PDB file of C-alpha atoms and ligand atoms in Angstrom:
ATOM      1  CA  MET G   1     -50.437  -8.333   0.533  1.00  0.00           C
ATOM      2  CA  THR G   2     -53.383  -6.042   0.798  1.00  0.00           C
ATOM      3  CA  PRO G   3     -52.602  -2.501   0.054  1.00  0.00           C
ATOM      4  CA  THR G   4     -53.210  -0.093   3.064  1.00  0.00           C
ATOM      5  CA  THR G   5     -56.142   2.016   2.661  1.00  0.00           C
ATOM      6  CA  MET G   6     -56.255   5.667   3.799  1.00  0.00           C
ATOM      7  CA  THR G   7     -59.465   6.824   5.354  1.00  0.00           C
ATOM      8  CA  SER G   8     -61.205   9.285   3.149  1.00  0.00           C
ATOM      9  CA  ALA G   9     -63.246  10.787   5.919  1.00  0.00           C
ATOM     10  CA  PRO G  10     -62.324  14.615   6.069  1.00  0.00           C
ATOM     11  CA  ALA G  11     -59.971  15.591   8.762  1.00  0.00           C
ATOM     12  CA  LEU G  12     -62.256  18.339   9.859  1.00  0.00           C
ATOM     13  CA  SER G  13     -66.080  17.886   9.212  1.00  0.00           C
ATOM     14  CA  PRO G  14     -67.849  20.485   7.129  1.00  0.00           C
ATOM     15  CA  THR G  15     -69.897  21.309  10.330  1.00  0.00           C
ATOM     16  CA  THR G  16     -66.619  21.863  12.321  1.00  0.00           C
ATOM     17  CA  GLN G  17     -65.350  24.210   9.572  1.00  0.00           C
ATOM     18  CA  VAL G  18     -68.618  26.282   9.849  1.00  0.00           C
ATOM     19  CA  ALA G  19     -68.250  26.397  13.530  1.00  0.00           C
ATOM     20  CA  ILE G  20     -64.745  27.596  13.136  1.00  0.00           C
ATOM     21  CA  VAL G  21     -65.653  30.379  10.864  1.00  0.00           C
ATOM     22  CA  ASP G  22     -68.465  31.493  13.206  1.00  0.00           C
ATOM     23  CA  ALA G  23     -66.329  31.458  16.344  1.00  0.00           C
ATOM     24  CA  LEU G  24     -63.576  33.513  14.666  1.00  0.00           C
ATOM     25  CA  VAL G  25     -66.063  36.111  13.542  1.00  0.00           C
ATOM     26  CA  GLU G  26     -67.819  36.262  16.945  1.00  0.00           C
ATOM     27  CA  GLN G  27     -64.924  36.003  19.415  1.00  0.00           C
ATOM     28  CA  GLY G  28     -61.663  35.661  17.496  1.00  0.00           C
ATOM     29  CA  TRP G  29     -60.925  32.192  18.835  1.00  0.00           C
ATOM     30  CA  TYR G  30     -62.272  28.643  18.355  1.00  0.00           C
ATOM     31  CA  VAL G  31     -61.726  25.393  20.451  1.00  0.00           C
ATOM     32  CA  GLY G  32     -63.319  22.108  19.535  1.00  0.00           C
ATOM     33  CA  ARG G  33     -62.796  18.737  20.998  1.00  0.00           C
ATOM     34  CA  ALA G  34     -62.754  15.520  18.935  1.00  0.00           C
ATOM     35  CA  ALA G  35     -62.658  17.938  15.830  1.00  0.00           C
ATOM     36  CA  ILE G  36     -59.819  16.189  14.149  1.00  0.00           C
ATOM     37  CA  ASP G  37     -60.152  12.666  12.983  1.00  0.00           C
ATOM     38  CA  LEU G  38     -58.703  10.411  15.669  1.00  0.00           C
ATOM     39  CA  GLY G  39     -57.163   7.852  13.229  1.00  0.00           C
ATOM     40  CA  LEU G  40     -55.303  10.846  11.629  1.00  0.00           C
ATOM     41  CA  CYS G  41     -54.168  11.997  15.012  1.00  0.00           C
ATOM     42  CA  GLU G  42     -52.795   8.496  15.782  1.00  0.00           C
ATOM     43  CA  SER G  43     -50.735   8.518  12.585  1.00  0.00           C
ATOM     44  CA  LEU G  44     -49.426  12.025  13.087  1.00  0.00           C
ATOM     45  CA  ASN G  45     -48.524  11.248  16.527  1.00  0.00           C
ATOM     46  CA  SER G  46     -46.516   8.139  15.680  1.00  0.00           C
ATOM     47  CA  GLU G  47     -44.665   9.924  13.013  1.00  0.00           C
ATOM     48  CA  LEU G  48     -43.782  12.814  15.562  1.00  0.00           C
ATOM     49  CA  MET G  49     -42.779  10.402  18.265  1.00  0.00           C
ATOM     50  CA  HIS G  50     -40.530   8.494  15.910  1.00  0.00           C
ATOM     51  CA  ARG G  51     -38.859  11.826  15.255  1.00  0.00           C
ATOM     52  CA  ALA G  52     -38.709  12.734  18.883  1.00  0.00           C
ATOM     53  CA  ASN G  53     -37.091   9.329  19.695  1.00  0.00           C
ATOM     54  CA  TYR G  54     -34.701   9.194  16.846  1.00  0.00           C
ATOM     55  CA  ASN G  55     -33.272  12.656  16.955  1.00  0.00           C
ATOM     56  CA  GLY G  56     -35.547  13.895  14.023  1.00  0.00           C
ATOM     57  CA  LEU G  57     -36.496  17.191  15.518  1.00  0.00           C
ATOM     58  CA  ASP G  58     -34.834  20.735  15.814  1.00  0.00           C
ATOM     59  CA  GLU G  59     -34.909  22.782  18.946  1.00  0.00           C
ATOM     60  CA  ALA G  60     -37.434  25.602  18.364  1.00  0.00           C
ATOM     61  CA  GLY G  61     -36.215  29.081  18.507  1.00  0.00           C
ATOM     62  CA  ILE G  62     -37.936  32.582  18.672  1.00  0.00           C
ATOM     63  CA  GLY G  63     -37.816  35.321  15.968  1.00  0.00           C
ATOM     64  CA  ARG G  64     -37.241  35.065  12.291  1.00  0.00           C
ATOM     65  CA  GLY G  65     -34.294  35.245   9.881  1.00  0.00           C
ATOM     66  CA  GLN G  66     -31.244  37.093  11.444  1.00  0.00           C
ATOM     67  CA  GLN G  67     -33.258  37.577  14.655  1.00  0.00           C
ATOM     68  CA  HIS G  68     -33.668  33.856  15.245  1.00  0.00           C
ATOM     69  CA  SER G  69     -32.305  32.514  18.555  1.00  0.00           C
ATOM     70  CA  LEU G  70     -32.737  29.620  21.130  1.00  0.00           C
ATOM     71  CA  ARG G  71     -34.360  30.697  24.236  1.00  0.00           C
ATOM     72  CA  LYS G  72     -35.325  27.610  26.581  1.00  0.00           C
ATOM     73  CA  ASP G  73     -36.512  30.169  29.126  1.00  0.00           C
ATOM     74  CA  ILE G  74     -39.211  31.328  26.543  1.00  0.00           C
ATOM     75  CA  ARG G  75     -40.065  28.193  24.703  1.00  0.00           C
ATOM     76  CA  GLY G  76     -38.947  24.511  25.179  1.00  0.00           C
ATOM     77  CA  ASP G  77     -40.440  22.616  22.241  1.00  0.00           C
ATOM     78  CA  ALA G  78     -38.762  20.803  19.438  1.00  0.00           C
ATOM     79  CA  ILE G  79     -40.052  21.035  15.983  1.00  0.00           C
ATOM     80  CA  HIS G  80     -40.224  19.596  12.458  1.00  0.00           C
ATOM     81  CA  TRP G  81     -41.874  21.472   9.654  1.00  0.00           C
ATOM     82  CA  LEU G  82     -44.452  19.640   7.642  1.00  0.00           C
ATOM     83  CA  ASP G  83     -43.420  18.896   4.115  1.00  0.00           C
ATOM     84  CA  ARG G  84     -46.115  16.477   2.866  1.00  0.00           C
ATOM     85  CA  GLU G  85     -43.747  13.483   3.100  1.00  0.00           C
ATOM     86  CA  SER G  86     -46.301  11.146   4.581  1.00  0.00           C
ATOM     87  CA  ALA G  87     -49.947  10.392   3.696  1.00  0.00           C
ATOM     88  CA  ALA G  88     -50.939  11.679   7.129  1.00  0.00           C
ATOM     89  CA  GLN G  89     -49.191  14.926   6.669  1.00  0.00           C
ATOM     90  CA  ARG G  90     -50.864  15.342   3.355  1.00  0.00           C
ATOM     91  CA  GLN G  91     -54.256  14.505   4.900  1.00  0.00           C
ATOM     92  CA  TYR G  92     -53.888  17.152   7.490  1.00  0.00           C
ATOM     93  CA  LEU G  93     -52.476  19.811   5.098  1.00  0.00           C
ATOM     94  CA  ASP G  94     -55.321  19.087   2.740  1.00  0.00           C
ATOM     95  CA  ALA G  95     -57.885  19.601   5.579  1.00  0.00           C
ATOM     96  CA  MET G  96     -56.235  22.890   6.277  1.00  0.00           C
ATOM     97  CA  ALA G  97     -56.401  24.026   2.666  1.00  0.00           C
ATOM     98  CA  GLU G  98     -60.118  23.372   2.742  1.00  0.00           C
ATOM     99  CA  LEU G  99     -60.403  25.386   5.820  1.00  0.00           C
ATOM    100  CA  GLN G 100     -58.417  28.165   4.145  1.00  0.00           C
ATOM    101  CA  GLN G 101     -60.954  28.188   1.202  1.00  0.00           C
ATOM    102  CA  ALA G 102     -63.871  28.204   3.801  1.00  0.00           C
ATOM    103  CA  LEU G 103     -62.269  31.231   5.640  1.00  0.00           C
ATOM    104  CA  ASN G 104     -61.484  33.168   2.559  1.00  0.00           C
ATOM    105  CA  GLN G 105     -64.958  32.592   1.186  1.00  0.00           C
ATOM    106  CA  ALA G 106     -66.672  33.750   4.437  1.00  0.00           C
ATOM    107  CA  LEU G 107     -64.275  36.325   5.641  1.00  0.00           C
ATOM    108  CA  PHE G 108     -62.390  37.689   2.619  1.00  0.00           C
ATOM    109  CA  LEU G 109     -59.105  37.277   4.337  1.00  0.00           C
ATOM    110  CA  GLY G 110     -57.106  36.633   1.229  1.00  0.00           C
ATOM    111  CA  LEU G 111     -55.145  33.771   2.929  1.00  0.00           C
ATOM    112  CA  PHE G 112     -52.852  32.259   0.411  1.00  0.00           C
ATOM    113  CA  GLU G 113     -50.460  30.060   2.199  1.00  0.00           C
ATOM    114  CA  TYR G 114     -50.300  27.658   5.220  1.00  0.00           C
ATOM    115  CA  GLU G 115     -47.187  26.635   7.135  1.00  0.00           C
ATOM    116  CA  ALA G 116     -47.206  24.179  10.034  1.00  0.00           C
ATOM    117  CA  HIS G 117     -44.716  22.277  12.256  1.00  0.00           C
ATOM    118  CA  PHE G 118     -44.957  19.352  14.406  1.00  0.00           C
ATOM    119  CA  ALA G 119     -44.010  20.234  18.095  1.00  0.00           C
ATOM    120  CA  HIS G 120     -42.891  18.010  20.902  1.00  0.00           C
ATOM    121  CA  TYR G 121     -42.708  19.538  24.356  1.00  0.00           C
ATOM    122  CA  PRO G 122     -40.853  17.219  26.716  1.00  0.00           C
ATOM    123  CA  PRO G 123     -41.720  17.159  30.469  1.00  0.00           C
ATOM    124  CA  GLY G 124     -40.953  20.508  31.971  1.00  0.00           C
ATOM    125  CA  ALA G 125     -41.188  22.372  28.611  1.00  0.00           C
ATOM    126  CA  PHE G 126     -43.631  25.429  28.148  1.00  0.00           C
ATOM    127  CA  TYR G 127     -44.062  28.417  25.921  1.00  0.00           C
ATOM    128  CA  GLN G 128     -44.375  31.736  27.566  1.00  0.00           C
ATOM    129  CA  ARG G 129     -47.277  34.049  26.769  1.00  0.00           C
ATOM    130  CA  HIS G 130     -46.817  35.544  23.221  1.00  0.00           C
ATOM    131  CA  LEU G 131     -48.534  36.692  19.960  1.00  0.00           C
ATOM    132  CA  ASP G 132     -47.948  34.788  16.939  1.00  0.00           C
ATOM    133  CA  SER G 133     -47.779  37.839  14.749  1.00  0.00           C
ATOM    134  CA  PHE G 134     -47.261  41.664  15.265  1.00  0.00           C
ATOM    135  CA  ARG G 135     -49.563  44.325  13.949  1.00  0.00           C
ATOM    136  CA  GLY G 136     -48.319  45.996  10.749  1.00  0.00           C
ATOM    137  CA  ARG G 137     -46.582  42.723   9.868  1.00  0.00           C
ATOM    138  CA  ALA G 138     -49.611  41.143   8.188  1.00  0.00           C
ATOM    139  CA  ASN G 139     -47.788  37.764   7.752  1.00  0.00           C
ATOM    140  CA  ARG G 140     -49.578  35.273  10.116  1.00  0.00           C
ATOM    141  CA  VAL G 141     -53.210  35.964  10.117  1.00  0.00           C
ATOM    142  CA  ILE G 142     -54.788  32.834  11.680  1.00  0.00           C
ATOM    143  CA  SER G 143     -53.138  30.324  14.107  1.00  0.00           C
ATOM    144  CA  THR G 144     -54.105  26.708  14.343  1.00  0.00           C
ATOM    145  CA  VAL G 145     -53.179  24.003  16.809  1.00  0.00           C
ATOM    146  CA  GLY G 146     -54.098  20.374  16.389  1.00  0.00           C
ATOM    147  CA  TYR G 147     -53.458  18.139  19.412  1.00  0.00           C
ATOM    148  CA  LEU G 148     -51.976  14.666  19.019  1.00  0.00           C
ATOM    149  CA  THR G 149     -51.588  12.980  22.538  1.00  0.00           C
ATOM    150  CA  ARG G 150     -54.313  10.445  23.458  1.00  0.00           C
ATOM    151  CA  ASP G 151     -55.590  10.070  26.935  1.00  0.00           C
ATOM    152  CA  TRP G 152     -54.019  13.379  28.281  1.00  0.00           C
ATOM    153  CA  PRO G 153     -53.833  12.822  32.094  1.00  0.00           C
ATOM    154  CA  ASN G 154     -55.715  15.170  34.468  1.00  0.00           C
ATOM    155  CA  ASP G 155     -52.450  16.199  36.115  1.00  0.00           C
ATOM    156  CA  GLY G 156     -50.615  16.498  32.796  1.00  0.00           C
ATOM    157  CA  GLY G 157     -50.478  20.252  32.678  1.00  0.00           C
ATOM    158  CA  GLY G 158     -49.508  21.505  29.353  1.00  0.00           C
ATOM    159  CA  GLU G 159     -52.711  23.520  28.826  1.00  0.00           C
ATOM    160  CA  MET G 160     -52.702  26.414  26.225  1.00  0.00           C
ATOM    161  CA  VAL G 161     -54.078  29.341  28.030  1.00  0.00           C
ATOM    162  CA  ILE G 162     -55.897  31.875  25.717  1.00  0.00           C
ATOM    163  CA  TYR G 163     -55.929  35.538  27.004  1.00  0.00           C
ATOM    164  CA  HIS G 164     -58.234  38.410  26.416  1.00  0.00           C
ATOM    165  CA  PRO G 165     -57.044  40.580  23.438  1.00  0.00           C
ATOM    166  CA  ASP G 166     -57.303  43.763  25.385  1.00  0.00           C
ATOM    167  CA  GLU G 167     -56.434  42.453  28.793  1.00  0.00           C
ATOM    168  CA  PRO G 168     -53.510  40.274  28.399  1.00  0.00           C
ATOM    169  CA  HIS G 169     -53.524  39.074  31.858  1.00  0.00           C
ATOM    170  CA  GLN G 170     -57.176  37.938  31.838  1.00  0.00           C
ATOM    171  CA  GLU G 171     -57.609  34.285  31.049  1.00  0.00           C
ATOM    172  CA  ILE G 172     -60.347  33.403  28.620  1.00  0.00           C
ATOM    173  CA  THR G 173     -60.017  29.625  28.494  1.00  0.00           C
ATOM    174  CA  ARG G 174     -57.720  26.808  28.928  1.00  0.00           C
ATOM    175  CA  VAL G 175     -57.333  24.127  26.298  1.00  0.00           C
ATOM    176  CA  VAL G 176     -56.308  20.560  27.266  1.00  0.00           C
ATOM    177  CA  PRO G 177     -53.988  19.212  24.787  1.00  0.00           C
ATOM    178  CA  GLU G 178     -55.970  16.015  24.088  1.00  0.00           C
ATOM    179  CA  ALA G 179     -55.850  14.244  20.608  1.00  0.00           C
ATOM    180  CA  GLY G 180     -58.558  15.372  18.297  1.00  0.00           C
ATOM    181  CA  THR G 181     -58.796  18.908  19.898  1.00  0.00           C
ATOM    182  CA  PHE G 182     -58.287  21.839  17.477  1.00  0.00           C
ATOM    183  CA  ALA G 183     -57.810  25.460  18.299  1.00  0.00           C
ATOM    184  CA  CYS G 184     -57.828  28.322  16.013  1.00  0.00           C
ATOM    185  CA  PHE G 185     -57.412  32.117  16.679  1.00  0.00           C
ATOM    186  CA  LEU G 186     -56.365  35.506  15.338  1.00  0.00           C
ATOM    187  CA  SER G 187     -52.649  35.521  15.128  1.00  0.00           C
ATOM    188  CA  GLU G 188     -52.342  39.320  15.827  1.00  0.00           C
ATOM    189  CA  THR G 189     -54.662  39.789  18.586  1.00  0.00           C
ATOM    190  CA  ILE G 190     -54.888  36.675  20.782  1.00  0.00           C
ATOM    191  CA  PRO G 191     -52.144  36.308  23.555  1.00  0.00           C
ATOM    192  CA  HIS G 192     -51.642  32.786  24.512  1.00  0.00           C
ATOM    193  CA  GLU G 193     -49.314  30.455  26.355  1.00  0.00           C
ATOM    194  CA  VAL G 194     -48.248  26.923  26.800  1.00  0.00           C
ATOM    195  CA  LEU G 195     -48.157  25.979  30.553  1.00  0.00           C
ATOM    196  CA  PRO G 196     -45.396  23.580  31.605  1.00  0.00           C
ATOM    197  CA  THR G 197     -46.201  20.156  30.791  1.00  0.00           C
ATOM    198  CA  ARG G 198     -45.637  17.068  32.909  1.00  0.00           C
ATOM    199  CA  TYR G 199     -45.875  14.597  30.059  1.00  0.00           C
ATOM    200  CA  PRO G 200     -44.540  14.373  26.558  1.00  0.00           C
ATOM    201  CA  ARG G 201     -46.947  16.794  24.699  1.00  0.00           C
ATOM    202  CA  THR G 202     -47.467  16.556  20.887  1.00  0.00           C
ATOM    203  CA  SER G 203     -49.112  18.940  18.406  1.00  0.00           C
ATOM    204  CA  ILE G 204     -49.107  20.578  15.177  1.00  0.00           C
ATOM    205  CA  ALA G 205     -48.873  24.386  15.308  1.00  0.00           C
ATOM    206  CA  GLY G 206     -49.741  26.132  11.978  1.00  0.00           C
ATOM    207  CA  TRP G 207     -50.469  29.504  10.386  1.00  0.00           C
ATOM    208  CA  PHE G 208     -52.433  30.823   7.556  1.00  0.00           C
ATOM    209  CA  ARG G 209     -50.537  33.729   5.971  1.00  0.00           C
ATOM    210  CA  ARG G 210     -51.057  36.666   3.846  1.00  0.00           C
ATOM    211  CA  ASN G 211     -47.674  37.714   2.599  1.00  0.00           C
ATOM    212  CA  ALA G 212     -46.595  41.236   3.511  1.00  0.00           C
ATOM    213  CA  SER G 213     -44.284  43.254   1.303  1.00  0.00           C
ATOM    214  CA  LEU G 214     -42.054  45.275   3.734  1.00  0.00           C
ATOM    215  CA  GLY G 215     -40.006  47.946   1.969  1.00  0.00           C
ATOM    216  CA  GLY G 216     -40.048  45.814  -1.249  1.00  0.00           C
ATOM    217  CA  VAL G 217     -38.793  42.749   0.623  1.00  0.00           C
ATOM    218  CA  LEU G 218     -41.182  40.055   0.660  1.00  0.00           C
ATOM    219  CA  ASP G 219     -41.614  38.555   4.180  1.00  0.00           C
ATOM    220  CA  PRO G 220     -39.711  35.306   4.448  1.00  0.00           C
ATOM    221  CA  ALA G 221     -41.787  32.227   4.962  1.00  0.00           C
ATOM    222  CA  ARG G 222     -39.928  31.077   8.156  1.00  0.00           C
TER     223      ARG G 222
HETATM  224  C1  OGA P   1     -47.041  28.170  19.038  1.00  0.00           C
HETATM  225  C2  OGA P   1     -48.105  27.997  20.109  1.00  0.00           C
HETATM  226  C3  OGA P   1     -49.571  26.486  21.181  1.00  0.00           C
HETATM  227  C4  OGA P   1     -49.713  24.942  21.543  1.00  0.00           C
HETATM  228  O1  OGA P   1     -46.255  27.274  18.586  1.00  0.00           O
HETATM  229  O2  OGA P   1     -46.832  29.350  18.586  1.00  0.00           O
HETATM  230  O3  OGA P   1     -48.502  28.889  20.681  1.00  0.00           O
HETATM  231  O4  OGA P   1     -50.780  24.645  22.415  1.00  0.00           O
HETATM  232  N1  OGA P   1     -48.447  26.714  20.384  1.00  0.00           N
HETATM  233  O5  OGA P   1     -48.825  24.178  21.257  1.00  0.00           O
HETATM  234 MN1   MN P   2     -48.267  30.697  19.532  1.00  0.00          MN
END
């Protein structure tokens, strides 16, 4: 049997990394189509759909630690935290580690950790407008979303809406969750929302973190 070979193409090209850094500096957010290697998206999507079909996901909640609760009226996705258990996960996380280096070199952000989870939104699911981090709790600094569903239909819904940082009702852009699209934004300032989806919607949501020490207690990872 011939051994399976992994593609060695970087999941995010150097040109894309530069575009991300520039867009974050200029406007606080980035959206690029065909930014992530499509073969990698396919592998990650298969892994996520397998979990979705065989009870391998956890219902997502809101809040951390003691404050964590399930609120289907706020978010309806089911998740699995990436743990490097597959070659596809490792390739994605390695690409994020490279992006982290590029961000630190260009912006002196002092990012030192990345956490990410698969997310599966069944038909009807959504995630109401929110921020990923709160000012003063400098834990999540930059949010990333990689989309994994191929041939997203025109009537599929499920767009991510990015809102103006100072006018939280003013839409800036809508992101179609098509495989290969990568979005990235400042976690503390960019409000965003996932509109109700009409088809199963798959993605990886992730965050570059800078750990914050709060009253001597290190902010927990999750
Ligand atoms: C999140 C989130 C956006 C998306 O998980 O916090 O905002 O498009 N996800 O999946
Ligand atoms: Mn979010």
